[in-house]
mmCIF file of C-alpha atoms in Angstrom:
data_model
loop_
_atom_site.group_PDB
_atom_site.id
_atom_site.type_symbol
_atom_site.label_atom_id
_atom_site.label_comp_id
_atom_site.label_asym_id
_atom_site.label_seq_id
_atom_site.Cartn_x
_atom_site.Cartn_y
_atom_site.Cartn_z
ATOM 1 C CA UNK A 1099 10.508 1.830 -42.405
ATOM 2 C CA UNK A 1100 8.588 5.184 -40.956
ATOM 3 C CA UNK A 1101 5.935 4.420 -41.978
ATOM 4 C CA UNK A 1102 5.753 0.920 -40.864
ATOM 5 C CA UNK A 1103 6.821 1.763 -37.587
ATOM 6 C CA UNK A 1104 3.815 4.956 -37.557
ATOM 7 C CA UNK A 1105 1.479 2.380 -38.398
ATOM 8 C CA UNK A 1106 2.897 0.313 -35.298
ATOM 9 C CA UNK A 1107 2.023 3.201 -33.352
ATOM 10 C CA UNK A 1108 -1.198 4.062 -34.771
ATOM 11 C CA UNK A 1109 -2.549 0.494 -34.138
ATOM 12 C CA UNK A 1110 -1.030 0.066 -30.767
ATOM 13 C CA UNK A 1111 -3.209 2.993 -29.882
ATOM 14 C CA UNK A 1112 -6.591 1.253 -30.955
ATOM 15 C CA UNK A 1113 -4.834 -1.204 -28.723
ATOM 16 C CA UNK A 1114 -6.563 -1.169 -24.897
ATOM 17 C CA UNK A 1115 -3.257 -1.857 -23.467
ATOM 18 C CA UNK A 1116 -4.677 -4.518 -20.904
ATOM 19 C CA UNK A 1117 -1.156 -6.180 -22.071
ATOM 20 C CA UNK A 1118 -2.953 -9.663 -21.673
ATOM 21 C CA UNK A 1119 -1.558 -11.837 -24.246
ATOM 22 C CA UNK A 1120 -4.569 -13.558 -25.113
ATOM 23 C CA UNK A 1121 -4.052 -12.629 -28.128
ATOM 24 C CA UNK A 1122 -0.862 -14.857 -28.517
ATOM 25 C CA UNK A 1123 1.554 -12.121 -28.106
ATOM 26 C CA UNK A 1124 3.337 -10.707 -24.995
ATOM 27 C CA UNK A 1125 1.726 -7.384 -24.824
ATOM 28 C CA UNK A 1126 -0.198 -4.687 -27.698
ATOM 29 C CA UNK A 1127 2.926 -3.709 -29.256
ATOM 30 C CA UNK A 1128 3.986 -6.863 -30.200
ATOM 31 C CA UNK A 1129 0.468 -7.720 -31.476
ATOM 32 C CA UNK A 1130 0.565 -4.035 -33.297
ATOM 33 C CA UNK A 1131 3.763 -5.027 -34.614
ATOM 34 C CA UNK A 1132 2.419 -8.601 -35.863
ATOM 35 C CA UNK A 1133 -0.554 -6.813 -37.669
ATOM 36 C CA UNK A 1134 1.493 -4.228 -38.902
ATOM 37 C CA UNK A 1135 3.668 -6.967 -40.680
ATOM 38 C CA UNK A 1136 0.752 -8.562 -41.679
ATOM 39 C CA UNK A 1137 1.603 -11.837 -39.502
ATOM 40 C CA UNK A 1138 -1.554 -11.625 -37.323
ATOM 41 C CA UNK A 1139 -5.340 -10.733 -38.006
ATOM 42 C CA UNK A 1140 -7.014 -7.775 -36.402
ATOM 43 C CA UNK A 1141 -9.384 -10.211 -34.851
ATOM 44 C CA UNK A 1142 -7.471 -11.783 -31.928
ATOM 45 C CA UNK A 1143 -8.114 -9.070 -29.112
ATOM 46 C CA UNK A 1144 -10.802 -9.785 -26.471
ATOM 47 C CA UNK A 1145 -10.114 -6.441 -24.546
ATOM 48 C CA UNK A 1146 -10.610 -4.845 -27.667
ATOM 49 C CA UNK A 1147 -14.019 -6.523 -28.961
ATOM 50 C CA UNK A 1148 -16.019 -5.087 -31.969
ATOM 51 C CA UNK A 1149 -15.190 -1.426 -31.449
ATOM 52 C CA UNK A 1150 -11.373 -2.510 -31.693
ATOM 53 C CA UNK A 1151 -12.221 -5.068 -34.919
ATOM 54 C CA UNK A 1152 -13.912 -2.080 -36.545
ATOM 55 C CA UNK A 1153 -11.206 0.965 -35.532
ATOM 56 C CA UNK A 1154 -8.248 -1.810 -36.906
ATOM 57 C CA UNK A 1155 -10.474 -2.565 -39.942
ATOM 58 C CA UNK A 1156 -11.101 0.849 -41.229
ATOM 59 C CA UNK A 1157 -7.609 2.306 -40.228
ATOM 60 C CA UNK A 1158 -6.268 -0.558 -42.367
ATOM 61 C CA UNK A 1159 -8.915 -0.465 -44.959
ATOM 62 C CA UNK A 1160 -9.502 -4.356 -44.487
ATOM 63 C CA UNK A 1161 -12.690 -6.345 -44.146
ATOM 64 C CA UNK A 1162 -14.182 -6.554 -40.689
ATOM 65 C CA UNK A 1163 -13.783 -10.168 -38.913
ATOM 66 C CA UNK A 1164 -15.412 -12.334 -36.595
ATOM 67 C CA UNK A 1165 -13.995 -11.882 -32.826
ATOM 68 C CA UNK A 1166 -11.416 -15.223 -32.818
ATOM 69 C CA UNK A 1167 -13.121 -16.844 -29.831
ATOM 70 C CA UNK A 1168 -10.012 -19.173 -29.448
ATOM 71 C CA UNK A 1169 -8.576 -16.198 -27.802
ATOM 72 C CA UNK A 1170 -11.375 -15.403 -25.374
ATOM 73 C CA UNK A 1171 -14.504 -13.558 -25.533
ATOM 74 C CA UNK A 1172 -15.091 -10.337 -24.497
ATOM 75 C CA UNK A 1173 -16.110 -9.441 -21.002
ATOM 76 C CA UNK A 1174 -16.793 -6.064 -19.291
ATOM 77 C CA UNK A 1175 -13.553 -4.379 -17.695
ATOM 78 C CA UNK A 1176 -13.352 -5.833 -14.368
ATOM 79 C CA UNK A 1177 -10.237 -5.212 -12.070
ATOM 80 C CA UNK A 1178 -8.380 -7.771 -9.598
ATOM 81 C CA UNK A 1179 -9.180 -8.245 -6.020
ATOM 82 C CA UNK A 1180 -7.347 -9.881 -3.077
ATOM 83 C CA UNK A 1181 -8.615 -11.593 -0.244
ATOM 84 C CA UNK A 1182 -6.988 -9.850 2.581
ATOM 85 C CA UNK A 1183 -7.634 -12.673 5.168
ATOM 86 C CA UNK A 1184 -6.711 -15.847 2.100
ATOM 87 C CA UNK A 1185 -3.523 -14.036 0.781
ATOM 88 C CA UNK A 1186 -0.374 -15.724 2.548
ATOM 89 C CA UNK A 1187 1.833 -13.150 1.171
ATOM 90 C CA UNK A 1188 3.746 -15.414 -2.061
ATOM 91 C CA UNK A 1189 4.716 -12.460 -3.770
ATOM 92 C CA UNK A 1190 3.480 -14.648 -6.795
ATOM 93 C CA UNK A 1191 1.316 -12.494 -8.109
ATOM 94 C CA UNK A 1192 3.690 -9.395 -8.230
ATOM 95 C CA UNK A 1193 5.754 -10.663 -11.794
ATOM 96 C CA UNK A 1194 3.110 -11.509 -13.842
ATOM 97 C CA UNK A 1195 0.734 -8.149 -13.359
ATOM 98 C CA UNK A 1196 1.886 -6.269 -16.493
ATOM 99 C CA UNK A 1197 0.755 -2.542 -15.163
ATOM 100 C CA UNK A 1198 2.327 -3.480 -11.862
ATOM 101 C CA UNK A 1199 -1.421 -2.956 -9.920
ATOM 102 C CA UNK A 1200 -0.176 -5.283 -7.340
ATOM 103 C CA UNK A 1201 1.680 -4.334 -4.042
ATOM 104 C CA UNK A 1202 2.584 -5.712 -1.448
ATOM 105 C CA UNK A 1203 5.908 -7.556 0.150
ATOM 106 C CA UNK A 1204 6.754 -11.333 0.788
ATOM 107 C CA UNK A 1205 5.151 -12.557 3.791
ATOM 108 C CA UNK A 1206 2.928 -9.547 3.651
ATOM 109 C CA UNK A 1207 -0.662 -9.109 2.512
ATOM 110 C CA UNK A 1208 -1.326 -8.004 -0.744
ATOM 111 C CA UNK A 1209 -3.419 -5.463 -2.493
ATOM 112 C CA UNK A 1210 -4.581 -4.108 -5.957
ATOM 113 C CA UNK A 1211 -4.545 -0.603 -7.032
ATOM 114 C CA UNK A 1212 -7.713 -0.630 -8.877
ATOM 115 C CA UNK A 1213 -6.707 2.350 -11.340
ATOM 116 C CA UNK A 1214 -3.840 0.256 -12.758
ATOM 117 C CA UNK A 1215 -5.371 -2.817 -13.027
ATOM 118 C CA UNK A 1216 -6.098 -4.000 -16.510
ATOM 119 C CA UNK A 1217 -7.968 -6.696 -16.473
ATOM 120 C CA UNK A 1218 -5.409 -9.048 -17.573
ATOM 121 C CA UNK A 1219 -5.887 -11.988 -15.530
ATOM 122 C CA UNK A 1220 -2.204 -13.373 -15.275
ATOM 123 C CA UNK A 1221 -2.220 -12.500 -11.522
ATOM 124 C CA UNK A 1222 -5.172 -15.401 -10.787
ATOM 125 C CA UNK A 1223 -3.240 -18.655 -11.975
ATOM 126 C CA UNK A 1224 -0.144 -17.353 -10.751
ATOM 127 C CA UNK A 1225 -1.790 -17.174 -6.875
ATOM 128 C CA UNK A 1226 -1.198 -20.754 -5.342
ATOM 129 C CA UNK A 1227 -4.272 -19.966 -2.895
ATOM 130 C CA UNK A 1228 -7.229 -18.814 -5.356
ATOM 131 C CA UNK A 1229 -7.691 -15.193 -3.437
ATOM 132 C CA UNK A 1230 -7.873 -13.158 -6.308
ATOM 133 C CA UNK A 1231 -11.097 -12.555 -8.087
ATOM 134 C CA UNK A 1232 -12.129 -10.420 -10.662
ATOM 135 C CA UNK A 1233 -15.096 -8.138 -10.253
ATOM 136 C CA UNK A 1234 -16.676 -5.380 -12.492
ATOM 137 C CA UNK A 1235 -15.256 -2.048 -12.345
ATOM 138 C CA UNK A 1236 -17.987 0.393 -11.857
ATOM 139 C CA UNK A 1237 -15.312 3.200 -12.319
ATOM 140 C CA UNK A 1238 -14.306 2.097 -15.867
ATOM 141 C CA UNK A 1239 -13.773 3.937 -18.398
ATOM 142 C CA UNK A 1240 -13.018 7.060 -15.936
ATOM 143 C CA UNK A 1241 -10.742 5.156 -14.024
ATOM 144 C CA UNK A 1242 -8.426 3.182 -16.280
ATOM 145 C CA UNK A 1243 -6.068 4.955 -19.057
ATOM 146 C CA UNK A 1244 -4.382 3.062 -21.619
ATOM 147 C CA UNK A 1245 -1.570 5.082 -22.347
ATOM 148 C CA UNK A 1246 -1.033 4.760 -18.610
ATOM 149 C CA UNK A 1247 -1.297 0.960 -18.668
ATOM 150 C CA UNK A 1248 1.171 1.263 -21.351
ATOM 151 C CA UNK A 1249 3.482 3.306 -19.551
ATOM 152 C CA UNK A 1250 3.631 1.301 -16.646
ATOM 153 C CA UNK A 1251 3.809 -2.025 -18.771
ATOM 154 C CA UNK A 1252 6.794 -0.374 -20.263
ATOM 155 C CA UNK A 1253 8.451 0.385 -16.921
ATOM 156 C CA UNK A 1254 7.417 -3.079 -15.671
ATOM 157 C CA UNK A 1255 9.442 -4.652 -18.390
ATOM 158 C CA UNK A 1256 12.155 -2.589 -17.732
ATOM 159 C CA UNK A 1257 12.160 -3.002 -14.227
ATOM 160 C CA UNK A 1258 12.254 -6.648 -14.643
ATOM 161 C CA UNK A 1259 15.052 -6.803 -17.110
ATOM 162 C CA UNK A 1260 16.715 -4.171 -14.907
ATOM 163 C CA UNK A 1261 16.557 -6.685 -11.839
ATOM 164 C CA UNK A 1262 17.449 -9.519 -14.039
ATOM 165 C CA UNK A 1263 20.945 -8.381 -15.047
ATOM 166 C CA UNK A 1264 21.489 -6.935 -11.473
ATOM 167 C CA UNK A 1265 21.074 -10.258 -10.374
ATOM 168 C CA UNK A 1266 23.150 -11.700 -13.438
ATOM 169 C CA UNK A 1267 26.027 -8.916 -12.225
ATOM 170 C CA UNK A 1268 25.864 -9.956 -8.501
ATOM 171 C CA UNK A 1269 26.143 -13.494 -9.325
ATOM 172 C CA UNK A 1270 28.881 -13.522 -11.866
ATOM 173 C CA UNK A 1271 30.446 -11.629 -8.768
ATOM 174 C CA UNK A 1272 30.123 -13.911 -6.494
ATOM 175 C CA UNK A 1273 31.548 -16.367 -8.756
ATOM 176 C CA UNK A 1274 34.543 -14.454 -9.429
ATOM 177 C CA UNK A 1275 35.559 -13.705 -6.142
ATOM 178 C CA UNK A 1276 34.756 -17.556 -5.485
ATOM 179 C CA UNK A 1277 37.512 -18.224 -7.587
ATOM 180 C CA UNK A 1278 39.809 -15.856 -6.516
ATOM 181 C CA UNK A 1279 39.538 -17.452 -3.327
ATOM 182 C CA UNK A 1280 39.683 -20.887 -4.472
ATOM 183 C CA UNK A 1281 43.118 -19.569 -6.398
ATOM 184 C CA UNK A 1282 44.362 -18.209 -3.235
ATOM 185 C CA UNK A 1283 43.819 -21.267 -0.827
ATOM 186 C CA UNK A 1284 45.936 -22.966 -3.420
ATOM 187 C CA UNK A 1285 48.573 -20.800 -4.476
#
């Protein structure tokens, strides 16, 4: 079991953390973890391209494959950006960034903090007005760090499950003291 779970690890980090499931799995660790278990090919990784085929293939002693183009081809790291005078505020594009690159408030304008953006993509179909773009990142590789991404991906998916049972909590809450009060009218 160690040693599975060091392998996990030591593919993860080939892993460029973009976190954007093209691959078919929600995130690098659970794409580590597929490959570790032998459930998924070492092919499936845009982000990653060649140089990630060939780090996965040697570290497992495998064959080399083909890119899977079904997943995407890769492209040169680029980083979201948001049309200040287009952006109506939604807040749609805040749950789906995985590195949590986007700020901003509802009703407010948005922006992207280009050293956190990965490149993922998940913010554009999310945006109901098409004012986020993609452009290349002439900064990259000095200013994007995947153990970074990864820590912030990490926090982002605890943040969200964090909000999701607060929000369970308050509503089960509200409910109760619904009741009570229903219970009191008629008692």
């Amino acid at each position: 079991m160690t040693n599975t779970f060091a392998l996990v690890k030591q593919i993860d980090a080939i892993l460029p953390q973009t976190q954007c499931t093209k691959c078919g799995y929600q995130g690098c660790m659970p794409y580590a973890e597929a490959i570790a278990a032998g459930e998924a090919p070492i092919n499936r990784c845009p982000p990653g391209g060649q140089a990630g085929i060939a780090a996965l293939a040697a570290l497992l002693n495998t064959e080399r494959l083909p890119p899977d183009l079904s997943c995407g081809t890769t492209q040169p790291h680029r980083v979201a950006v948001i049309d200040e005078a287009t952006c109506i505020g939604c807040a749609k594009c805040l749950k789906p960034c995985p590195t949590d690159a986007i700020i901003g408030a509802s009703k407010l304008m948005h922006s992207v903090m280009p050293q956190f953006c990965s490149a993922c993509e998940l913010c554009i179909p999310a945006c109901p007005v098409d004012c986020i773009t993609m452009v290349d990142d002439k900064n990259y590789p000095l200013m994007f760090d995947a153990n970074t991404a990864r820590d912030r991906f990490n926090f982002h998916n605890f943040r969200l499950a964090r909000d999701d049972a607060e929000r369970r909590a308050l509503l089960a809450a509200r409910e109760a003291a619904a009741l009570a009060q229903i219970g009191n009218n008629h008692g």
